[in-house]
XYZ file of C-alpha atoms in Angstrom:
321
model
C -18.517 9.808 -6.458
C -15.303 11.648 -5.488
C -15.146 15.339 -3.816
C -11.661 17.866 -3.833
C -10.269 20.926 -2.596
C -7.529 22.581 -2.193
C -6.717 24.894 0.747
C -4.521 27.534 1.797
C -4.342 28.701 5.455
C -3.061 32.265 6.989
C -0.318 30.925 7.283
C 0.238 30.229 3.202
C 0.292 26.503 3.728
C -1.114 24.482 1.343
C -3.672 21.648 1.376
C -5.107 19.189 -0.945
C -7.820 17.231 0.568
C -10.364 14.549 -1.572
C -12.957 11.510 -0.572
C -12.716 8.359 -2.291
C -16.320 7.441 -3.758
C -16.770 4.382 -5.422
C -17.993 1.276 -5.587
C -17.044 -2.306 -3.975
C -13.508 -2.715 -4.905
C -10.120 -4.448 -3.951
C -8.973 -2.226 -0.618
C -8.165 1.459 -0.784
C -4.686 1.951 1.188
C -1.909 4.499 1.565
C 1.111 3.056 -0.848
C 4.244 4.384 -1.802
C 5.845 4.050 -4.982
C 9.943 4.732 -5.294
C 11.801 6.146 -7.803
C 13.300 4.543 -10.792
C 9.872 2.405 -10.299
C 8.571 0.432 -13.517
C 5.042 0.765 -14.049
C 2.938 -0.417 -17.312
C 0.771 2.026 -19.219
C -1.508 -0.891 -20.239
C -0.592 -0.445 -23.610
C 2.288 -2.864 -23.887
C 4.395 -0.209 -22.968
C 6.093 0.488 -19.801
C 7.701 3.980 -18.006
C 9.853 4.521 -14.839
C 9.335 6.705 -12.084
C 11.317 9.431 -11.587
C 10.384 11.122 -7.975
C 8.907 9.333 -5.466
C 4.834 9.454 -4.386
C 3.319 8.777 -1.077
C -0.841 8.329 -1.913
C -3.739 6.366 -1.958
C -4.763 3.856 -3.967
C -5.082 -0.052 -4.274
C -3.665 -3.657 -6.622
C -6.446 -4.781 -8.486
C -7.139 -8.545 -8.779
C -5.060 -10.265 -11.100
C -2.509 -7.377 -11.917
C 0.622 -6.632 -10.534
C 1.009 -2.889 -10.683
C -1.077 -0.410 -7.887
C -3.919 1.507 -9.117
C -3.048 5.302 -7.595
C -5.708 7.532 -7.097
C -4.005 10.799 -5.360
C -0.936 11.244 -3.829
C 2.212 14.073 -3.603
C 5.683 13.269 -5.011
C 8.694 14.004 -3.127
C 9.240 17.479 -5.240
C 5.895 18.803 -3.992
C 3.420 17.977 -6.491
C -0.190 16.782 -5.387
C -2.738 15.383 -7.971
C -6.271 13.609 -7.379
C -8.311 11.599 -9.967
C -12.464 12.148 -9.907
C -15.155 10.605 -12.195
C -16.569 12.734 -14.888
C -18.551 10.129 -17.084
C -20.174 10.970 -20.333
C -18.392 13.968 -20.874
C -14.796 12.717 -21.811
C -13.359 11.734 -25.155
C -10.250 9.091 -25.382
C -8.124 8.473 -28.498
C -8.918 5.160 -30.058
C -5.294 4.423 -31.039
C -1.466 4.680 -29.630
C -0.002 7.523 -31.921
C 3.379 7.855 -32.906
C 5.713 10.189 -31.095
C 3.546 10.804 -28.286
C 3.363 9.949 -24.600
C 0.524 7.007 -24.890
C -0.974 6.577 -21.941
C -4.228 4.722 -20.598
C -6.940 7.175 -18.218
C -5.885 5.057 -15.057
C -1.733 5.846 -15.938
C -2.467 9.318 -15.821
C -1.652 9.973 -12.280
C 1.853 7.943 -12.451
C 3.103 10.041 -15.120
C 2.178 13.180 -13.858
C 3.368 12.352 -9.925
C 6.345 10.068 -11.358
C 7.948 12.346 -13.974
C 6.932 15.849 -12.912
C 8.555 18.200 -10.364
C 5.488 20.695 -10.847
C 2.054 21.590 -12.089
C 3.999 23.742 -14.977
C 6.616 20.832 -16.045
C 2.934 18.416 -16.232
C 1.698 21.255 -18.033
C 4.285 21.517 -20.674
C 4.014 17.942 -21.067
C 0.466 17.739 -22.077
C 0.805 18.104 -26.168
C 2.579 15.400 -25.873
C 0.286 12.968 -24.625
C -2.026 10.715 -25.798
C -5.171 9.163 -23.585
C -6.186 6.063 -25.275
C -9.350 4.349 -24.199
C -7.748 1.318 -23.127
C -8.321 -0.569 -19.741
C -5.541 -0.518 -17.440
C -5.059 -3.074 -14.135
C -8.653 -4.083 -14.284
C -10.111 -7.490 -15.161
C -13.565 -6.010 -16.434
C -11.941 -4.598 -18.689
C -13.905 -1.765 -18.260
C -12.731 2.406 -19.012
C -12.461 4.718 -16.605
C -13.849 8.127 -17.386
C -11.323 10.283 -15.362
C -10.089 14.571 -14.842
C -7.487 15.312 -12.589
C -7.043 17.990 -10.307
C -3.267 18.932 -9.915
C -1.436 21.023 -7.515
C 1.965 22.494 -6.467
C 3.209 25.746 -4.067
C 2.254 28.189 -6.724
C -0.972 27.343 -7.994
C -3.634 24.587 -8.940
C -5.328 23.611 -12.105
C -8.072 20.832 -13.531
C -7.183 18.908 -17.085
C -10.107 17.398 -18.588
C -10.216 14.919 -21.757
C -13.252 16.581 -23.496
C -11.145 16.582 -26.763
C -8.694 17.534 -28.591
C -5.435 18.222 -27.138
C -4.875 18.144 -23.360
C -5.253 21.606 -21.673
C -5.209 22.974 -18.041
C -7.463 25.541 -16.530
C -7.301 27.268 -13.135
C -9.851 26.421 -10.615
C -10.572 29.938 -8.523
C -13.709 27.817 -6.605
C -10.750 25.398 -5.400
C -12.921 22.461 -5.092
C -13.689 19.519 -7.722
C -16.327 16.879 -7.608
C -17.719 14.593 -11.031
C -19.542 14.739 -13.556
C -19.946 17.785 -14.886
C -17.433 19.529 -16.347
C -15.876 22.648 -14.060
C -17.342 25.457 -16.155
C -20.454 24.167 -15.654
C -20.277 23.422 -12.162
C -19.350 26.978 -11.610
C -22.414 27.777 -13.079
C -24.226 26.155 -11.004
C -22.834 27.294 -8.477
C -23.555 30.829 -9.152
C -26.798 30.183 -10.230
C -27.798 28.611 -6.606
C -26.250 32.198 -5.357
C -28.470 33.690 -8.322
C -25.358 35.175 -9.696
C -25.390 35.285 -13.698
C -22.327 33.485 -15.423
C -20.118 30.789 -15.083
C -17.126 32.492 -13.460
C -15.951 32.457 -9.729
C -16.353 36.494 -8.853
C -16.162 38.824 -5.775
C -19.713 38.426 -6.047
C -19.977 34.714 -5.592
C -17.258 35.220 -3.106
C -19.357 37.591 -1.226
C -22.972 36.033 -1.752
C -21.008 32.439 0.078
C -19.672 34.363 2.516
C -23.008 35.034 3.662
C -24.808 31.667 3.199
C -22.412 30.608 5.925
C -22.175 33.621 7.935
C -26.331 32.928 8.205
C -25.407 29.696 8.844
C -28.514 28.688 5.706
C -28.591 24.811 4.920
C -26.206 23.489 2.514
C -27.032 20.944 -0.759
C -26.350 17.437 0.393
C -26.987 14.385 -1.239
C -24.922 11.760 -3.426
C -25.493 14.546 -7.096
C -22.502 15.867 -7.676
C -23.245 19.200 -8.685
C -24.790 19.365 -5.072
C -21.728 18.476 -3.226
C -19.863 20.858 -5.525
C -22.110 23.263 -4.476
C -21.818 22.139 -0.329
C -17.926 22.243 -0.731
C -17.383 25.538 -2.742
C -19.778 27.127 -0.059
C -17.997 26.182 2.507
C -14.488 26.637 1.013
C -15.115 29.992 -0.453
C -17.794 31.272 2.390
C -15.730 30.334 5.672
C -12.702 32.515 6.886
C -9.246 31.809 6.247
C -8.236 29.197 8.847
C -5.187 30.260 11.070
C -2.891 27.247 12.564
C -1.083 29.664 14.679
C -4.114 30.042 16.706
C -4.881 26.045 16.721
C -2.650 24.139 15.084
C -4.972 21.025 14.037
C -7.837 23.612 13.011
C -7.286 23.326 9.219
C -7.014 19.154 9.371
C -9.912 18.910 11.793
C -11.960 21.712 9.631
C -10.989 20.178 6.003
C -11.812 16.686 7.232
C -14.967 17.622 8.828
C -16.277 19.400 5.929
C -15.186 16.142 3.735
C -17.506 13.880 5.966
C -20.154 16.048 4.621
C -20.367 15.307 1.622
C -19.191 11.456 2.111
C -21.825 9.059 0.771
C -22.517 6.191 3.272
C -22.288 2.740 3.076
C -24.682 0.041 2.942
C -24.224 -3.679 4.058
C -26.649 -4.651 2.188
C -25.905 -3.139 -1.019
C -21.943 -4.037 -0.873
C -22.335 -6.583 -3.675
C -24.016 -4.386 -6.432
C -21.999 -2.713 -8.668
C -23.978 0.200 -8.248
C -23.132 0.933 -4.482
C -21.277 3.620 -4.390
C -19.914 4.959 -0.627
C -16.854 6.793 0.271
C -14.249 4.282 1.023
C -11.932 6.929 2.486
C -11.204 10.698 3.120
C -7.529 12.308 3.097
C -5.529 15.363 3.082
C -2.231 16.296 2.033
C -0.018 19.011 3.448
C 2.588 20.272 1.122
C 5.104 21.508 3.382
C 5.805 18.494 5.068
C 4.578 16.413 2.665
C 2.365 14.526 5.104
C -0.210 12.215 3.640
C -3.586 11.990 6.223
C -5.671 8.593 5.510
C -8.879 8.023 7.157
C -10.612 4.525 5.883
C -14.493 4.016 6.248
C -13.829 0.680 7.862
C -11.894 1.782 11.185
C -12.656 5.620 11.052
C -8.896 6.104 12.798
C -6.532 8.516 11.039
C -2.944 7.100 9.820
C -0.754 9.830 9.511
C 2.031 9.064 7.203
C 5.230 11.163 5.537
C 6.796 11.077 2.532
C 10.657 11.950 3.933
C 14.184 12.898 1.673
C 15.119 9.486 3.455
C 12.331 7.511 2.461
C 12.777 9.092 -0.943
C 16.357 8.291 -1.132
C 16.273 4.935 0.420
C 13.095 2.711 -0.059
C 13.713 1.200 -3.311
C 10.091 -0.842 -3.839
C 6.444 -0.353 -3.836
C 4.744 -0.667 0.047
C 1.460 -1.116 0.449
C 0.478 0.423 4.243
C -2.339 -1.499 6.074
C -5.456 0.008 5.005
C -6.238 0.391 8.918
């Protein structure tokens, strides 16, 4: 399934970067959603947008509300939803009091009502993930963490139980299933490092699988392209745009097609199928969303602007190429 990173250049310009593995669905597409925007939790309850989000994502069959999957608001925060099945735990029930929400509604109230990672944060003993479907007709529940990023720092909430908490994320990268201690683990065990913490050591010991320019994992496991993206992320020098301005998109985007998964024509109709429908990347500062779709391979290049923040009142659905 999905693959993440975040990035920050010489420069101290941020990144946030993801592909978009899954299987046959209704069209991925960059949307925007406006402020003061109804959306329903899919628990007969219903919440508003506050800030503006520019992302990708896609309107199921038979519902009326988009289905986000990453995006940025217009305050600057950037969050990304990725897999992790048979490792989370949903409430059964709606509580009283708290923020109910539905694993697919996650994203809308943390882009929609937050201004940063700390304000989502703050929020989080106050909400309640309820294993409920949301905007899909099979019903089915979507096993989900979130990756979640602002100018000052980046974190990774996963539903494991218990109350919501966040936890920094020093590798910078996120793929599925599973959880991030443990794929920092793995990661240090491929580098034969002992523990499951991100160190000078593996810092040092990725610096030199790349600097020896040794093969990378590759494959559809996701602890392999965990591994493949945290080498590259944490073993390549710091880009500098001053010296080539499109070196960090080119660079991120490159190493995304990496670890896409490709699709099959032949396999579209099984459930099973799972390719990357598309790659993007987000630049904070200007707020610029980057969607490349498997199906034309071209790059739209789209901006979430004060004016468009101010001004576009409902939900717009770009072409998807």
């Amino acid at each position: 399934m999905c693959t993440s990173l975040t990035y920050l250049d010489t420069d101290n310009h941020r990144y946030f970067a993801r592909t978009m593995d899954f299987p046959t669905t209704t069209p991925w597409r960059p949307i925007f959603l406006p402020r003061r925007y109804p959306w329903p939790t899919g628990l007969a309850t219903t919440r508003m947008t506050q800030y503006a989000i520019l992302g990708g994502g896609r309107l199921p069959d038979h519902f009326k509300a988009c289905l986000m999957a990453d995006g940025i608001n217009e305050a600057g925060l950037m969050c990304a939803e990725l897999y992790l099945p048979h490792a989370v735990e949903y409430a059964t029930q709606p509580q009283v009091n708290q923020i109910n929400l539905t694993p697919q509604a996650f994203i809308n109230w943390a882009l929609g009502e937050h201004q940063s990672v700390a304000a989502v944060i703050a929020d989080l003993p106050s909400v309640n993930l309820v294993g409920a479907s949301w905007g899909d007709d099979t019903g089915e529940v979507y096993p989900f963490h979130w990756y979640l990023s602002d100018a000052h720092t980046s974190v990774v909430i996963e539903p494991t139980g218990g109350p919501l908490t966040a936890q920094p994320n020093p590798a910078g990268v996120l793929s599925n299933t599973p959880v991030l201690s443990d794929h920092q683990r793995r990661l240090n065990l491929y580098l034969a490092i002992s523990g499951n913490q991100i160190t000078t050591a593996t810092r040092q010991a990725a610096q030199h699988v790349i600097q020896t320019k040794q093969p990378l994992p590759s494959g559809p496991i996701p602890t392999d392209r965990f591994i493949h993206m945290a080498l590259r992320r944490l073993g390549t020098p710091q880009l500098a745009p001053q010296l080539a301005p499109q070196q960090v998109p080119t660079t991120l985007f490159r190493w995304l097609q990496e670890v896409s998964l490709p699709y099959h024509a032949d396999r579209r109709h099984l459930i099973s199928h799972n390719y990357t429908h598309y790659r993007c990347l987000i630049t904070l500062a200007t707020r610029t969303y980057r969607f490349i779709p498997r199906t034309t391979g071209h790059e739209q290049r789209l901006t979430l602007t004060p004016e468009m923040a101010a001004t576009w009142r409902t939900p717009y659905l770009f072409p998807a190429d």
